PDB file of C-alpha atoms in Angstrom:
ATOM      1  CA  MET A1356      40.508  78.650 -17.915  1.00  0.00           C
ATOM      2  CA  LYS A1357      38.262  77.397 -14.764  1.00  0.00           C
ATOM      3  CA  LEU A1358      35.805  75.873 -17.242  1.00  0.00           C
ATOM      4  CA  LYS A1359      38.279  73.732 -18.762  1.00  0.00           C
ATOM      5  CA  VAL A1360      39.775  72.708 -15.414  1.00  0.00           C
ATOM      6  CA  TRP A1361      35.893  71.709 -14.508  1.00  0.00           C
ATOM      7  CA  ILE A1362      35.441  69.853 -17.545  1.00  0.00           C
ATOM      8  CA  SER A1363      38.715  67.944 -17.347  1.00  0.00           C
ATOM      9  CA  LEU A1364      37.927  67.017 -13.550  1.00  0.00           C
ATOM     10  CA  PHE A1365      34.277  66.025 -14.748  1.00  0.00           C
ATOM     11  CA  LEU A1366      35.599  63.771 -17.780  1.00  0.00           C
ATOM     12  CA  MET A1367      38.353  62.060 -15.251  1.00  0.00           C
ATOM     13  CA  LEU A1368      35.744  61.428 -12.763  1.00  0.00           C
ATOM     14  CA  LEU A1369      33.334  59.837 -15.289  1.00  0.00           C
ATOM     15  CA  LEU A1370      36.083  57.871 -16.849  1.00  0.00           C
ATOM     16  CA  ALA A1371      37.147  56.538 -13.158  1.00  0.00           C
ATOM     17  CA  VAL A1372      33.589  55.599 -12.406  1.00  0.00           C
ATOM     18  CA  GLY A1373      33.132  53.808 -15.777  1.00  0.00           C
ATOM     19  CA  CYS A1374      36.294  51.830 -15.361  1.00  0.00           C
ATOM     20  CA  SER A1375      35.311  50.694 -11.967  1.00  0.00           C
ATOM     21  CA  ALA A1376      31.816  49.609 -12.874  1.00  0.00           C
ATOM     22  CA  ASN A1377      33.439  47.718 -15.894  1.00  0.00           C
ATOM     23  CA  GLU A1378      35.868  45.774 -13.270  1.00  0.00           C
ATOM     24  CA  GLU A1379      32.841  44.802 -10.987  1.00  0.00           C
ATOM     25  CA  LYS A1380      31.131  43.126 -14.186  1.00  0.00           C
ATOM     26  CA  LYS A1381      34.202  41.246 -14.947  1.00  0.00           C
ATOM     27  CA  ALA A1382      34.857  40.010 -11.507  1.00  0.00           C
ATOM     28  CA  ASP A1383      31.257  38.784 -11.393  1.00  0.00           C
ATOM     29  CA  GLU A1384      31.270  36.725 -14.656  1.00  0.00           C
ATOM     30  CA  PRO A1385      33.785  34.034 -13.542  1.00  0.00           C
ATOM     31  CA  LYS A1386      31.666  33.143 -10.528  1.00  0.00           C
ATOM     32  CA  LYS A1387      28.516  32.570 -12.876  1.00  0.00           C
ATOM     33  CA  GLU A1388      30.598  30.501 -15.073  1.00  0.00           C
ATOM     34  CA  GLU A1389      31.971  28.343 -12.379  1.00  0.00           C
ATOM     35  CA  THR A1390      28.667  27.535 -10.858  1.00  0.00           C
ATOM     36  CA  THR A1391      27.114  26.663 -14.169  1.00  0.00           C
ATOM     37  CA  VAL A1392      29.983  24.180 -14.707  1.00  0.00           C
ATOM     38  CA  LYS A1393      29.365  22.593 -11.114  1.00  0.00           C
ATOM     39  CA  GLU A1394      25.753  22.418 -11.858  1.00  0.00           C
ATOM     40  CA  GLU A1395      26.482  20.451 -15.119  1.00  0.00           C
ATOM     41  CA  GLN A1396      28.694  18.237 -13.158  1.00  0.00           C
ATOM     42  CA  THR A1397      26.156  17.245 -10.706  1.00  0.00           C
ATOM     43  CA  ASN A1398      23.716  16.311 -13.491  1.00  0.00           C
ATOM     44  CA  GLU A1399      26.169  13.778 -15.211  1.00  0.00           C
ATOM     45  CA  PRO A1400      25.173  10.309 -14.302  1.00  0.00           C
ATOM     46  CA  GLU A1401      27.292   8.496 -11.979  1.00  0.00           C
ATOM     47  CA  GLN A1402      27.248   4.512 -12.568  1.00  0.00           C
ATOM     48  CA  ASN A1403      27.115   2.014  -9.934  1.00  0.00           C
ATOM     49  CA  LYS A1404      29.467  -0.493 -11.293  1.00  0.00           C
ATOM     50  CA  GLU A1405      28.714  -3.140  -9.003  1.00  0.00           C
ATOM     51  CA  LEU A1406      24.758  -3.496  -9.425  1.00  0.00           C
ATOM     52  CA  THR A1407      25.412  -2.803 -13.250  1.00  0.00           C
ATOM     53  CA  LYS A1408      27.577  -6.086 -13.592  1.00  0.00           C
ATOM     54  CA  LYS A1409      24.867  -7.824 -11.527  1.00  0.00           C
ATOM     55  CA  VAL A1410      22.082  -6.629 -13.846  1.00  0.00           C
ATOM     56  CA  LYS A1411      24.101  -7.810 -16.923  1.00  0.00           C
ATOM     57  CA  GLU A1412      24.660 -11.104 -15.345  1.00  0.00           C
ATOM     58  CA  GLU A1413      20.910 -11.812 -14.946  1.00  0.00           C
ATOM     59  CA  GLU A1414      19.470 -14.592 -17.182  1.00  0.00           C
ATOM     60  CA  GLY A1415      17.576 -12.963 -19.958  1.00  0.00           C
ATOM     61  CA  VAL A1416      19.222  -9.584 -19.563  1.00  0.00           C
ATOM     62  CA  LEU A1417      21.121  -8.414 -22.808  1.00  0.00           C
ATOM     63  CA  ASP A1418      22.238  -4.992 -21.375  1.00  0.00           C
ATOM     64  CA  GLY A1419      21.628  -2.914 -18.501  1.00  0.00           C
ATOM     65  CA  GLN A1420      22.902  -0.144 -16.269  1.00  0.00           C
ATOM     66  CA  VAL A1421      22.455   1.081 -12.773  1.00  0.00           C
ATOM     67  CA  TYR A1422      23.256   4.869 -12.024  1.00  0.00           C
ATOM     68  CA  THR A1423      22.476   7.962 -10.365  1.00  0.00           C
ATOM     69  CA  GLN A1424      21.560  11.432 -11.790  1.00  0.00           C
ATOM     70  CA  ASN A1425      19.951  14.453 -10.386  1.00  0.00           C
ATOM     71  CA  GLY A1426      19.246  13.041  -7.161  1.00  0.00           C
ATOM     72  CA  MET A1427      17.439   9.773  -8.558  1.00  0.00           C
ATOM     73  CA  ALA A1428      18.647   6.171  -8.600  1.00  0.00           C
ATOM     74  CA  VAL A1429      17.984   4.688 -12.202  1.00  0.00           C
ATOM     75  CA  GLY A1430      18.035   1.227 -13.466  1.00  0.00           C
ATOM     76  CA  THR A1431      17.622   0.177 -17.114  1.00  0.00           C
ATOM     77  CA  LEU A1432      17.271  -3.448 -18.204  1.00  0.00           C
ATOM     78  CA  VAL A1433      17.535  -4.524 -21.885  1.00  0.00           C
ATOM     79  CA  LEU A1434      15.721  -8.046 -22.144  1.00  0.00           C
ATOM     80  CA  ASP A1435      15.790 -11.000 -24.429  1.00  0.00           C
ATOM     81  CA  LYS A1436      12.881 -11.549 -26.600  1.00  0.00           C
ATOM     82  CA  LYS A1437      12.217 -14.725 -24.803  1.00  0.00           C
ATOM     83  CA  VAL A1438      11.566 -12.845 -21.414  1.00  0.00           C
ATOM     84  CA  SER A1439       7.776 -12.799 -20.376  1.00  0.00           C
ATOM     85  CA  ASP A1440       6.145  -9.716 -19.191  1.00  0.00           C
ATOM     86  CA  ALA A1441       5.707 -11.084 -15.894  1.00  0.00           C
ATOM     87  CA  ASP A1442       9.481 -12.107 -15.556  1.00  0.00           C
ATOM     88  CA  ALA A1443      10.338  -8.324 -16.857  1.00  0.00           C
ATOM     89  CA  LYS A1444       8.345  -7.045 -14.191  1.00  0.00           C
ATOM     90  CA  LYS A1445       9.624  -9.370 -11.390  1.00  0.00           C
ATOM     91  CA  LEU A1446      13.185  -8.400 -12.596  1.00  0.00           C
ATOM     92  CA  ALA A1447      12.365  -4.755 -12.537  1.00  0.00           C
ATOM     93  CA  GLU A1448      10.857  -5.032  -9.046  1.00  0.00           C
ATOM     94  CA  LYS A1449      13.833  -6.985  -7.698  1.00  0.00           C
ATOM     95  CA  TYR A1450      16.252  -4.131  -8.809  1.00  0.00           C
ATOM     96  CA  ALA A1451      13.973  -1.326  -7.694  1.00  0.00           C
ATOM     97  CA  LYS A1452      14.125  -2.781  -4.159  1.00  0.00           C
ATOM     98  CA  GLU A1453      17.660  -3.173  -4.345  1.00  0.00           C
ATOM     99  CA  LEU A1454      18.297   0.487  -5.656  1.00  0.00           C
ATOM    100  CA  LYS A1455      15.991   1.733  -2.793  1.00  0.00           C
ATOM    101  CA  GLU A1456      17.818  -0.144  -0.179  1.00  0.00           C
ATOM    102  CA  GLU A1457      21.126   1.108  -1.225  1.00  0.00           C
ATOM    103  CA  TYR A1458      19.806   4.744  -2.146  1.00  0.00           C
ATOM    104  CA  LYS A1459      17.295   5.341   0.778  1.00  0.00           C
ATOM    105  CA  ASN A1460      17.121   9.098   0.245  1.00  0.00           C
ATOM    106  CA  MET A1461      16.517   8.971  -3.535  1.00  0.00           C
ATOM    107  CA  LYS A1462      13.426   8.409  -5.747  1.00  0.00           C
ATOM    108  CA  VAL A1463      14.169   5.162  -7.669  1.00  0.00           C
ATOM    109  CA  ASN A1464      13.030   4.153 -11.249  1.00  0.00           C
ATOM    110  CA  VAL A1465      13.705   0.811 -13.019  1.00  0.00           C
ATOM    111  CA  GLN A1466      12.600   0.357 -16.503  1.00  0.00           C
ATOM    112  CA  ALA A1467      12.657  -3.012 -18.425  1.00  0.00           C
ATOM    113  CA  VAL A1468      12.786  -2.867 -22.319  1.00  0.00           C
ATOM    114  CA  ARG A1469      12.171  -5.762 -24.645  1.00  0.00           C
ATOM    115  CA  ASP A1470      12.445  -5.565 -28.391  1.00  0.00           C
ATOM    116  CA  GLY A1471      12.195  -1.696 -28.151  1.00  0.00           C
ATOM    117  CA  LYS A1472       9.326  -1.624 -26.087  1.00  0.00           C
ATOM    118  CA  ASN A1473       8.972  -0.571 -22.396  1.00  0.00           C
ATOM    119  CA  VAL A1474       7.543  -3.692 -20.688  1.00  0.00           C
ATOM    120  CA  ALA A1475       7.962  -2.672 -16.923  1.00  0.00           C
ATOM    121  CA  ASN A1476       8.504   0.724 -15.290  1.00  0.00           C
ATOM    122  CA  ILE A1477       8.883   0.584 -11.484  1.00  0.00           C
ATOM    123  CA  THR A1478       8.956   3.862  -9.381  1.00  0.00           C
ATOM    124  CA  LEU A1479       9.646   4.090  -5.600  1.00  0.00           C
ATOM    125  CA  GLU A1480       9.398   7.351  -3.792  1.00  0.00           C
TER     126      GLU A1480
END
């Protein structure tokens, strides 16, 4: 009879310990999921609408975008075929300087593409 009582107590103790350990794991899981979601949100690009509009208004620019992502300010310029390499480089340098003024604490990268080829790539630390 005593053996049955001890076995019953031992089984109840194991059951209680097992259940509490499982609850701790469940409590930790949502926190991990929340941090993953927050990290993904910070990695999404945030467009600078004002500078994007200014880039698109430049002569010879077909399309473009200015945005920040992963602690970096980025500018992309899609140029018309008639834009020379020298003019492409000047435009890229111009916007790299503007981005650096606006985002002083960020690394800046501006790329100019013409006819599917990268014709200028300016990076400022």
